[in-house]
CSV table of C-alpha atoms in Angstrom, one decimal:
chain,number,residue,atom,x,y,z
A,30,UNK,CA,29.5,-11.8,13.1
A,31,UNK,CA,31.1,-15.3,13.4
A,32,UNK,CA,28.9,-18.2,12.2
A,33,UNK,CA,28.4,-21.1,14.6
A,34,UNK,CA,29.7,-24.6,14.1
A,35,UNK,CA,27.2,-27.5,14.0
A,36,UNK,CA,26.8,-29.9,16.9
A,37,UNK,CA,29.0,-32.5,15.4
A,38,UNK,CA,32.0,-30.1,15.3
A,39,UNK,CA,31.9,-30.1,11.5
A,40,UNK,CA,32.4,-27.1,9.2
A,41,UNK,CA,30.9,-23.8,10.0
A,42,UNK,CA,27.2,-23.6,9.0
A,43,UNK,CA,26.0,-20.8,6.9
A,44,UNK,CA,24.4,-17.8,8.7
A,45,UNK,CA,20.7,-17.9,8.8
A,46,UNK,CA,18.8,-14.7,7.7
A,47,UNK,CA,15.2,-14.5,8.8
A,48,UNK,CA,13.0,-12.0,7.0
A,49,UNK,CA,9.7,-11.0,8.4
A,50,UNK,CA,7.3,-9.8,5.7
A,51,UNK,CA,7.4,-10.2,1.9
A,52,UNK,CA,6.5,-6.7,0.9
A,53,UNK,CA,8.8,-4.4,-1.1
A,54,UNK,CA,11.5,-4.3,1.7
A,55,UNK,CA,11.6,-7.9,2.7
A,56,UNK,CA,11.4,-9.2,-0.9
A,57,UNK,CA,14.2,-7.0,-2.1
A,58,UNK,CA,16.3,-8.1,0.8
A,59,UNK,CA,15.8,-11.7,0.0
A,60,UNK,CA,16.5,-11.3,-3.7
A,61,UNK,CA,19.6,-9.2,-3.0
A,62,UNK,CA,21.0,-12.2,-1.0
A,63,UNK,CA,20.3,-14.8,-3.7
A,64,UNK,CA,24.0,-15.5,-4.4
A,65,UNK,CA,25.1,-15.0,-0.8
A,66,UNK,CA,26.5,-17.9,1.3
A,67,UNK,CA,23.5,-17.6,3.7
A,68,UNK,CA,20.3,-19.5,4.3
A,69,UNK,CA,17.1,-17.4,4.2
A,70,UNK,CA,13.7,-18.0,5.7
A,71,UNK,CA,11.0,-15.6,4.6
A,72,UNK,CA,7.9,-15.5,7.0
A,73,UNK,CA,4.7,-13.9,5.9
A,74,UNK,CA,1.1,-14.4,7.1
A,75,UNK,CA,0.0,-14.3,3.4
A,76,UNK,CA,1.3,-16.4,0.5
A,77,UNK,CA,1.6,-13.5,-1.9
A,78,UNK,CA,3.5,-10.3,-2.5
A,79,UNK,CA,1.1,-7.4,-3.1
A,80,UNK,CA,1.8,-4.3,-5.2
A,81,UNK,CA,0.0,-1.9,-2.9
A,82,UNK,CA,0.2,1.3,-5.1
A,83,UNK,CA,-2.4,-0.3,-7.4
A,84,UNK,CA,-4.7,-1.6,-4.7
A,85,UNK,CA,-7.1,1.2,-5.2
A,86,UNK,CA,-7.7,0.0,-8.8
A,87,UNK,CA,-8.9,-3.3,-7.5
A,88,UNK,CA,-11.2,-1.4,-5.0
A,89,UNK,CA,-12.6,0.6,-7.9
A,90,UNK,CA,-13.0,-2.3,-10.4
A,91,UNK,CA,-10.2,-1.3,-12.7
A,92,UNK,CA,-8.0,-4.4,-12.0
A,93,UNK,CA,-8.4,-7.9,-10.6
A,94,UNK,CA,-6.4,-9.0,-7.5
A,95,UNK,CA,-4.3,-11.5,-9.4
A,96,UNK,CA,-3.0,-8.7,-11.6
A,97,UNK,CA,-1.3,-6.9,-8.7
A,98,UNK,CA,-0.2,-9.9,-6.6
A,99,UNK,CA,2.1,-12.9,-7.1
A,100,UNK,CA,2.8,-15.9,-4.9
A,101,UNK,CA,5.9,-15.4,-2.8
A,102,UNK,CA,7.0,-19.0,-3.5
A,103,UNK,CA,6.8,-18.4,-7.3
A,104,UNK,CA,9.0,-15.2,-7.0
A,105,UNK,CA,11.6,-17.1,-5.0
A,106,UNK,CA,11.2,-20.5,-6.6
A,107,UNK,CA,14.6,-20.3,-8.4
A,108,UNK,CA,16.4,-19.0,-5.3
A,109,UNK,CA,17.8,-22.2,-3.8
A,110,UNK,CA,18.9,-20.6,-0.5
A,111,UNK,CA,15.4,-19.2,0.3
A,112,UNK,CA,12.6,-21.0,2.2
A,113,UNK,CA,9.1,-19.5,2.5
A,114,UNK,CA,6.9,-20.0,5.5
A,115,UNK,CA,3.3,-18.9,5.6
A,116,UNK,CA,2.9,-18.2,9.4
A,117,UNK,CA,2.1,-15.4,11.8
A,118,UNK,CA,4.7,-13.9,14.1
A,119,UNK,CA,3.8,-13.8,17.7
A,120,UNK,CA,7.0,-12.5,19.3
A,121,UNK,CA,10.8,-12.2,18.9
A,122,UNK,CA,13.2,-13.5,21.6
A,123,UNK,CA,16.1,-11.2,21.0
A,124,UNK,CA,18.2,-12.7,23.8
A,125,UNK,CA,18.0,-16.2,22.2
A,126,UNK,CA,17.9,-14.8,18.7
A,127,UNK,CA,14.7,-16.6,17.8
A,128,UNK,CA,11.4,-15.7,16.1
A,129,UNK,CA,8.3,-17.2,17.7
A,130,UNK,CA,5.4,-18.0,15.4
A,131,UNK,CA,2.2,-19.9,15.9
A,132,UNK,CA,3.8,-23.1,14.8
A,133,UNK,CA,7.5,-23.0,15.5
A,134,UNK,CA,10.6,-21.2,16.9
A,135,UNK,CA,13.0,-20.0,14.2
A,136,UNK,CA,16.6,-19.2,15.2
A,137,UNK,CA,18.3,-16.4,13.3
A,138,UNK,CA,21.8,-15.0,13.0
A,139,UNK,CA,20.4,-11.9,11.2
A,140,UNK,CA,16.8,-10.6,11.3
A,141,UNK,CA,15.2,-8.3,8.8
A,142,UNK,CA,11.9,-6.9,10.0
A,143,UNK,CA,9.7,-5.6,7.1
A,144,UNK,CA,6.2,-6.1,8.4
A,145,UNK,CA,4.7,-2.9,7.0
A,146,UNK,CA,1.8,-0.9,8.3
A,147,UNK,CA,-2.0,-0.9,8.7
A,148,UNK,CA,-4.6,1.8,8.7
A,149,UNK,CA,-5.4,3.6,11.9
A,150,UNK,CA,-8.5,5.4,13.1
A,151,UNK,CA,-6.7,7.6,15.7
A,152,UNK,CA,-8.3,5.9,18.7
A,153,UNK,CA,-11.8,5.5,17.1
A,154,UNK,CA,-11.6,1.8,16.2
A,155,UNK,CA,-15.3,1.5,16.2
A,156,UNK,CA,-15.3,3.5,12.9
A,157,UNK,CA,-13.6,0.6,11.1
A,158,UNK,CA,-17.0,-1.2,10.7
A,159,UNK,CA,-18.5,1.9,8.9
A,160,UNK,CA,-15.4,3.2,7.1
A,161,UNK,CA,-13.1,0.4,5.8
A,162,UNK,CA,-9.5,1.1,5.0
A,163,UNK,CA,-7.4,-0.1,2.1
A,164,UNK,CA,-4.3,-2.2,2.9
A,165,UNK,CA,-5.0,-5.8,1.7
A,166,UNK,CA,-6.6,-7.6,-1.2
A,167,UNK,CA,-9.5,-8.5,1.2
A,168,UNK,CA,-9.9,-4.8,1.9
A,169,UNK,CA,-10.0,-3.9,-1.8
A,170,UNK,CA,-12.5,-6.6,-2.8
A,171,UNK,CA,-14.8,-5.6,0.2
A,172,UNK,CA,-14.6,-1.9,-0.8
A,173,UNK,CA,-15.3,-2.8,-4.5
A,174,UNK,CA,-18.4,-4.7,-3.3
A,175,UNK,CA,-19.5,-1.8,-1.1
A,176,UNK,CA,-19.1,0.7,-4.0
A,177,UNK,CA,-20.9,-1.4,-6.6
A,178,UNK,CA,-23.6,-2.4,-4.1
A,179,UNK,CA,-24.4,1.2,-3.5
A,180,UNK,CA,-25.4,1.6,-7.2
A,181,UNK,CA,-27.3,-1.6,-7.2
A,182,UNK,CA,-29.3,-0.8,-4.0
A,183,UNK,CA,-30.0,2.7,-5.4
A,184,UNK,CA,-31.4,1.1,-8.6
A,185,UNK,CA,-34.0,-0.9,-6.7
A,186,UNK,CA,-34.9,1.7,-4.1
A,187,UNK,CA,-38.0,3.9,-4.3
A,188,UNK,CA,-36.9,6.1,-1.4
A,189,UNK,CA,-35.4,9.4,-2.8
A,190,UNK,CA,-33.6,10.2,0.4
A,191,UNK,CA,-32.1,6.7,0.7
A,192,UNK,CA,-31.1,6.8,-2.9
A,193,UNK,CA,-29.3,10.1,-2.3
A,194,UNK,CA,-27.3,8.6,0.6
A,195,UNK,CA,-26.5,5.5,-1.4
A,196,UNK,CA,-25.1,7.7,-4.2
A,197,UNK,CA,-22.9,9.8,-1.9
A,198,UNK,CA,-19.4,8.5,-1.4
A,199,UNK,CA,-17.1,9.9,1.3
A,200,UNK,CA,-13.3,9.3,1.2
A,201,UNK,CA,-11.5,10.4,4.4
A,202,UNK,CA,-7.9,11.4,3.9
A,203,UNK,CA,-6.3,13.5,1.2
A,204,UNK,CA,-3.0,11.6,0.7
A,205,UNK,CA,-2.3,9.7,-2.5
A,206,UNK,CA,-4.6,6.8,-1.6
A,207,UNK,CA,-7.5,9.1,-0.8
A,208,UNK,CA,-7.0,11.2,-3.9
A,209,UNK,CA,-6.7,8.2,-6.2
A,210,UNK,CA,-9.8,6.5,-4.6
A,211,UNK,CA,-11.9,9.7,-5.0
A,212,UNK,CA,-10.9,10.3,-8.6
A,213,UNK,CA,-11.5,6.6,-9.5
A,214,UNK,CA,-15.0,6.5,-7.9
A,215,UNK,CA,-16.0,9.7,-9.7
A,216,UNK,CA,-14.8,8.3,-13.1
A,217,UNK,CA,-16.6,5.0,-12.3
A,218,UNK,CA,-19.9,6.8,-11.7
A,219,UNK,CA,-19.7,9.3,-14.5
A,220,UNK,CA,-18.1,7.4,-17.3
A,221,UNK,CA,-18.1,3.6,-16.7
A,222,UNK,CA,-21.5,2.5,-15.2
A,223,UNK,CA,-23.6,5.5,-16.4
A,224,UNK,CA,-25.0,3.3,-19.3
A,225,UNK,CA,-25.7,0.3,-17.1
A,226,UNK,CA,-28.6,1.5,-15.0
A,227,UNK,CA,-32.2,2.4,-16.0
A,228,UNK,CA,-33.8,3.8,-12.9
A,229,UNK,CA,-30.9,6.0,-11.6
A,230,UNK,CA,-28.4,8.4,-13.2
A,231,UNK,CA,-25.1,7.3,-11.7
A,232,UNK,CA,-23.5,10.5,-13.0
A,233,UNK,CA,-25.3,12.4,-10.3
A,234,UNK,CA,-23.4,10.6,-7.6
A,235,UNK,CA,-21.7,12.8,-5.1
A,236,UNK,CA,-18.0,12.1,-4.2
A,237,UNK,CA,-16.6,14.0,-1.2
A,238,UNK,CA,-12.9,14.0,-0.3
A,239,UNK,CA,-12.3,15.1,3.3
A,240,UNK,CA,-8.8,16.2,4.4
A,241,UNK,CA,-8.1,17.4,7.9
A,242,UNK,CA,-5.0,19.4,6.8
A,243,UNK,CA,-4.9,22.7,4.9
A,244,UNK,CA,-4.6,21.0,1.5
A,245,UNK,CA,-4.6,17.6,-0.2
A,246,UNK,CA,-1.3,15.7,-1.0
A,247,UNK,CA,0.5,17.5,1.9
A,248,UNK,CA,3.9,15.9,1.0
A,249,UNK,CA,3.8,17.6,-2.4
A,250,UNK,CA,4.6,21.2,-3.2
A,251,UNK,CA,1.6,23.5,-2.7
A,252,UNK,CA,1.4,24.3,-6.4
A,253,UNK,CA,0.9,20.6,-7.3
A,254,UNK,CA,-1.6,20.1,-4.5
A,255,UNK,CA,-3.7,23.0,-5.9
A,256,UNK,CA,-3.4,21.5,-9.4
A,257,UNK,CA,-4.5,18.1,-8.1
A,258,UNK,CA,-7.5,19.7,-6.3
A,259,UNK,CA,-8.5,21.4,-9.5
A,260,UNK,CA,-8.3,18.2,-11.5
A,261,UNK,CA,-10.4,16.4,-8.9
A,262,UNK,CA,-13.0,19.1,-9.0
A,263,UNK,CA,-13.2,18.9,-12.8
A,264,UNK,CA,-14.1,15.2,-12.3
A,265,UNK,CA,-16.9,16.4,-10.0
A,266,UNK,CA,-15.2,15.5,-6.6
A,267,UNK,CA,-16.0,17.9,-3.7
A,268,UNK,CA,-12.8,18.6,-1.8
A,269,UNK,CA,-13.2,19.6,1.8
A,270,UNK,CA,-9.9,20.7,3.5
A,271,UNK,CA,-9.2,21.9,7.1
A,272,UNK,CA,-12.0,19.8,8.4
A,273,UNK,CA,-11.6,16.4,10.2
A,274,UNK,CA,-14.1,13.6,10.8
A,275,UNK,CA,-15.7,13.9,14.3
A,276,UNK,CA,-18.1,11.0,14.1
A,277,UNK,CA,-18.8,8.1,11.7
A,278,UNK,CA,-21.6,5.6,11.6
A,279,UNK,CA,-24.0,3.8,9.2
A,280,UNK,CA,-25.6,7.1,8.3
A,281,UNK,CA,-22.4,8.9,7.2
A,282,UNK,CA,-20.0,11.3,8.9
A,283,UNK,CA,-20.0,14.4,10.9
A,284,UNK,CA,-17.2,16.9,10.5
A,285,UNK,CA,-15.6,19.0,13.2
A,286,UNK,CA,-17.4,22.1,12.0
A,287,UNK,CA,-20.7,20.3,12.5
A,288,UNK,CA,-21.4,19.5,8.8
A,289,UNK,CA,-23.3,16.2,8.4
A,290,UNK,CA,-22.7,14.2,5.2
A,291,UNK,CA,-25.1,11.4,4.7
A,292,UNK,CA,-23.5,8.4,3.0
A,293,UNK,CA,-23.8,4.7,2.9
A,294,UNK,CA,-20.2,4.3,1.6
A,295,UNK,CA,-17.5,5.9,3.7
A,296,UNK,CA,-13.9,4.9,2.9
A,297,UNK,CA,-10.9,5.5,5.1
A,298,UNK,CA,-7.5,6.6,3.8
A,299,UNK,CA,-6.5,9.0,6.6
A,300,UNK,CA,-3.6,7.4,8.4
A,301,UNK,CA,-1.4,4.4,9.0
A,302,UNK,CA,0.0,2.6,12.1
A,303,UNK,CA,3.1,0.4,11.9
A,304,UNK,CA,3.0,-3.2,12.8
A,305,UNK,CA,3.7,-4.5,16.3
A,306,UNK,CA,7.4,-5.0,15.5
A,307,UNK,CA,8.6,-2.4,18.1
A,308,UNK,CA,7.0,-4.5,20.8
A,309,UNK,CA,8.3,-7.8,19.4
A,310,UNK,CA,12.0,-6.6,19.6
A,311,UNK,CA,11.6,-4.3,22.6
A,312,UNK,CA,12.7,-1.2,20.7
A,313,UNK,CA,11.6,2.5,21.0
A,314,UNK,CA,8.9,3.6,18.6
A,315,UNK,CA,7.3,6.9,17.5
A,316,UNK,CA,3.6,7.8,18.0
A,317,UNK,CA,2.5,5.6,15.0
A,318,UNK,CA,4.5,2.6,16.1
A,319,UNK,CA,7.5,2.8,13.7
A,320,UNK,CA,10.8,1.5,15.2
A,321,UNK,CA,13.3,4.2,15.8
A,322,UNK,CA,16.5,3.0,14.1
A,323,UNK,CA,20.0,4.4,13.6
A,324,UNK,CA,21.6,5.3,10.2
A,325,UNK,CA,22.3,1.6,9.6
A,326,UNK,CA,18.7,0.6,10.2
A,327,UNK,CA,19.5,-1.1,13.5
A,328,UNK,CA,17.4,-0.6,16.6
A,329,UNK,CA,19.4,0.4,19.7
A,330,UNK,CA,21.7,-2.4,20.9
A,331,UNK,CA,20.9,-4.8,18.1
A,332,UNK,CA,23.4,-4.8,15.2
A,333,UNK,CA,22.0,-8.1,14.0
A,334,UNK,CA,18.5,-6.7,13.5
A,335,UNK,CA,17.5,-4.5,10.6
A,336,UNK,CA,14.1,-2.7,10.4
A,337,UNK,CA,13.0,-1.6,6.9
A,338,UNK,CA,10.1,0.0,5.1
A,339,UNK,CA,7.0,1.4,6.8
A,340,UNK,CA,8.1,-0.3,10.0
A,341,UNK,CA,11.1,1.9,10.4
A,342,UNK,CA,11.6,5.6,11.3
A,343,UNK,CA,14.9,6.7,9.8
A,344,UNK,CA,16.1,10.1,8.7
A,345,UNK,CA,16.2,10.9,5.0
A,346,UNK,CA,19.4,13.0,5.5
A,347,UNK,CA,17.5,16.3,5.2
A,348,UNK,CA,16.0,16.4,8.7
A,349,UNK,CA,12.8,14.6,7.9
A,350,UNK,CA,11.8,10.9,7.9
A,351,UNK,CA,12.1,8.6,4.9
A,352,UNK,CA,8.6,8.4,3.4
A,353,UNK,CA,6.6,5.2,3.6
A,354,UNK,CA,6.6,4.6,-0.2
A,355,UNK,CA,7.6,1.5,-2.2
A,356,UNK,CA,10.9,2.9,-3.6
A,357,UNK,CA,12.1,3.7,0.0
A,358,UNK,CA,11.2,0.2,1.2
A,359,UNK,CA,13.1,-1.4,-1.7
A,360,UNK,CA,16.2,0.7,-1.1
A,361,UNK,CA,16.1,-0.2,2.6
A,362,UNK,CA,15.7,-3.9,1.8
A,363,UNK,CA,18.7,-3.9,-0.5
A,364,UNK,CA,20.7,-1.9,2.0
A,365,UNK,CA,20.0,-4.4,4.8
A,366,UNK,CA,21.1,-7.3,2.6
A,367,UNK,CA,24.4,-5.5,1.7
A,368,UNK,CA,25.0,-4.6,5.4
A,369,UNK,CA,24.7,-8.3,6.3
A,370,UNK,CA,27.3,-9.2,3.6
A,371,UNK,CA,29.5,-6.4,4.9
A,372,UNK,CA,29.2,-7.7,8.5
A,373,UNK,CA,30.0,-11.3,7.4
A,374,UNK,CA,33.2,-9.9,5.7
A,375,UNK,CA,34.2,-7.9,8.7
A,376,UNK,CA,33.5,-4.5,7.0
A,377,UNK,CA,31.6,-1.5,8.5
A,378,UNK,CA,28.7,-0.5,6.3
A,379,UNK,CA,28.2,3.1,5.3
A,380,UNK,CA,25.1,4.8,6.7
A,381,UNK,CA,21.8,4.3,4.7
A,382,UNK,CA,21.1,7.2,2.3
A,383,UNK,CA,17.7,7.5,0.8
A,384,UNK,CA,17.5,8.5,-2.9
A,385,UNK,CA,14.3,10.3,-3.6
A,386,UNK,CA,13.1,9.4,-7.1
A,387,UNK,CA,10.0,11.6,-7.0
A,388,UNK,CA,6.4,11.6,-5.8
A,389,UNK,CA,3.5,10.6,-8.0
A,390,UNK,CA,-0.3,10.6,-7.6
A,391,UNK,CA,-3.0,9.9,-10.2
A,392,UNK,CA,-6.3,11.7,-10.2
A,393,UNK,CA,-8.1,10.0,-13.1
A,394,UNK,CA,-7.9,9.4,-16.8
A,395,UNK,CA,-5.2,11.6,-18.2
A,396,UNK,CA,-4.9,13.5,-14.9
A,397,UNK,CA,-2.0,13.2,-12.4
A,398,UNK,CA,0.7,15.1,-10.6
A,399,UNK,CA,4.4,14.3,-10.3
A,400,UNK,CA,7.1,15.9,-8.3
A,401,UNK,CA,10.7,15.2,-9.2
A,402,UNK,CA,12.3,18.1,-7.4
A,403,UNK,CA,13.2,20.6,-10.0
A,404,UNK,CA,10.8,19.0,-12.5
A,405,UNK,CA,7.1,19.2,-11.7
A,406,UNK,CA,4.4,17.8,-13.9
A,407,UNK,CA,0.7,17.7,-13.9
A,408,UNK,CA,-2.1,16.6,-16.2
A,409,UNK,CA,-1.5,14.2,-19.1
A,410,UNK,CA,2.3,14.2,-19.0
A,411,UNK,CA,2.3,13.3,-15.3
A,412,UNK,CA,-0.4,10.6,-16.0
A,413,UNK,CA,1.9,9.0,-18.6
A,414,UNK,CA,4.8,9.0,-16.2
A,415,UNK,CA,2.6,7.5,-13.5
A,416,UNK,CA,1.4,4.7,-15.8
A,417,UNK,CA,4.9,3.7,-17.0
A,418,UNK,CA,6.4,3.9,-13.5
A,419,UNK,CA,3.8,1.6,-12.0
A,420,UNK,CA,4.0,-0.9,-14.9
A,421,UNK,CA,7.8,-1.0,-14.4
A,422,UNK,CA,7.6,-1.7,-10.7
A,423,UNK,CA,5.0,-4.5,-11.0
A,424,UNK,CA,6.4,-8.0,-10.3
A,425,UNK,CA,6.3,-10.3,-13.3
A,426,UNK,CA,6.2,-9.8,-17.0
A,427,UNK,CA,2.7,-11.4,-17.3
A,428,UNK,CA,1.3,-9.0,-14.7
A,429,UNK,CA,2.8,-6.0,-16.6
A,430,UNK,CA,1.4,-7.2,-19.9
A,431,UNK,CA,-2.1,-7.9,-18.6
A,432,UNK,CA,-2.3,-4.7,-16.7
A,433,UNK,CA,-1.1,-2.8,-19.7
A,434,UNK,CA,-3.8,-4.4,-21.9
A,435,UNK,CA,-6.5,-3.7,-19.3
A,436,UNK,CA,-5.4,-0.1,-19.0
A,437,UNK,CA,-5.4,0.3,-22.8
A,438,UNK,CA,-9.0,-1.0,-23.0
A,439,UNK,CA,-10.1,1.2,-20.2
A,440,UNK,CA,-8.5,4.2,-21.8
A,441,UNK,CA,-10.3,3.8,-25.2
A,442,UNK,CA,-13.6,2.4,-23.9
A,443,UNK,CA,-14.0,4.0,-20.5
A,444,UNK,CA,-14.6,0.5,-19.1
A,445,UNK,CA,-13.7,-1.2,-15.8
A,446,UNK,CA,-14.0,-4.9,-16.4
A,447,UNK,CA,-13.7,-6.2,-12.8
A,448,UNK,CA,-17.1,-5.0,-11.6
A,449,UNK,CA,-17.9,-8.0,-9.4
A,450,UNK,CA,-19.8,-8.0,-6.2
A,451,UNK,CA,-18.7,-10.9,-3.9
A,452,UNK,CA,-18.8,-11.9,-0.3
A,453,UNK,CA,-21.2,-10.4,2.3
A,454,UNK,CA,-22.6,-7.8,-0.2
A,455,UNK,CA,-24.2,-10.4,-2.4
A,456,UNK,CA,-28.0,-10.2,-2.2
């Protein structure tokens, strides 16, 4: 792609790369272009990069928000060719090659769309009020307040039936987020806060994990799914498979087989919906809104646009889609950056190839499962791998150090220090 000359007929200006979203994909694309002869504008509606794999630990009082997030400006502060804008994208004018936000129009030569995904209720959006999902720091702190408030309200209640509902926690969705949430809530009730209350026994709390499919962790081999279920059950979690949620309100949930589970704390981890990027760029999308891209991550007819991460539907080379996980988004972000450099140099990029580094899920203290293809781990070895992998991928040395120290204290003392109730759940 040939860069345009400025209005004064001077030397060619540098190509402008606009990146929408500063998640794993967008941030890795920006960093990969740090020495490139381009100008970069990163647009995100928040001012921080979030390490989503540890968001459930904020929701269950294991970590504080600042430990898994870092300001985007700080990450890119030493990158002189990058500008950060905190703004919300409204549309993309592909004909004029311009991004339209609430405050401005941003012209681009290349566009990288990395706007991620949000949770979905499969057409039952009214359930969101009763069963919050987990995608942002605001979600995590609200869920933390909801969980801790359930124990506090049970402590002051004299109604045995209401206490039982308060001490029943339902997690909908048996993927990694649901499994990790359920295990963490069970450990919180049985090990962490059990000594804090006088009128209730928090260890009697009921934690139910509901999965519509035949087994939890469906992307893992069946043998590891079964091991994960046994580890959850040892923690006291009730695992219900092959049964979907049919109704959800303030009293709890009703399953498709008619089972009623009374609960004052229902949490949603059952599905995701991509951002509105497909509508912005006028591209075809799958049923969950992911942009259907070719092997070079381009939507049809737009070689200057790259769609990466959870926003993109791309083949993994084996007939299935690339999974919506952090390593995949990082690989796509780096690929998009290299493809831009190749295009500037007049070269044709090789097709994107996803490298699968494995699949991890933690169940609780010293319990996890890990799938590395030929090598499959469970229990304590998998838990160690999970810990070191997540520490490695955290952004910033300080965050790694603080999280490591918090985990060490939690391991030896069974303690979760961030047990704060804030916001609307305050009495």
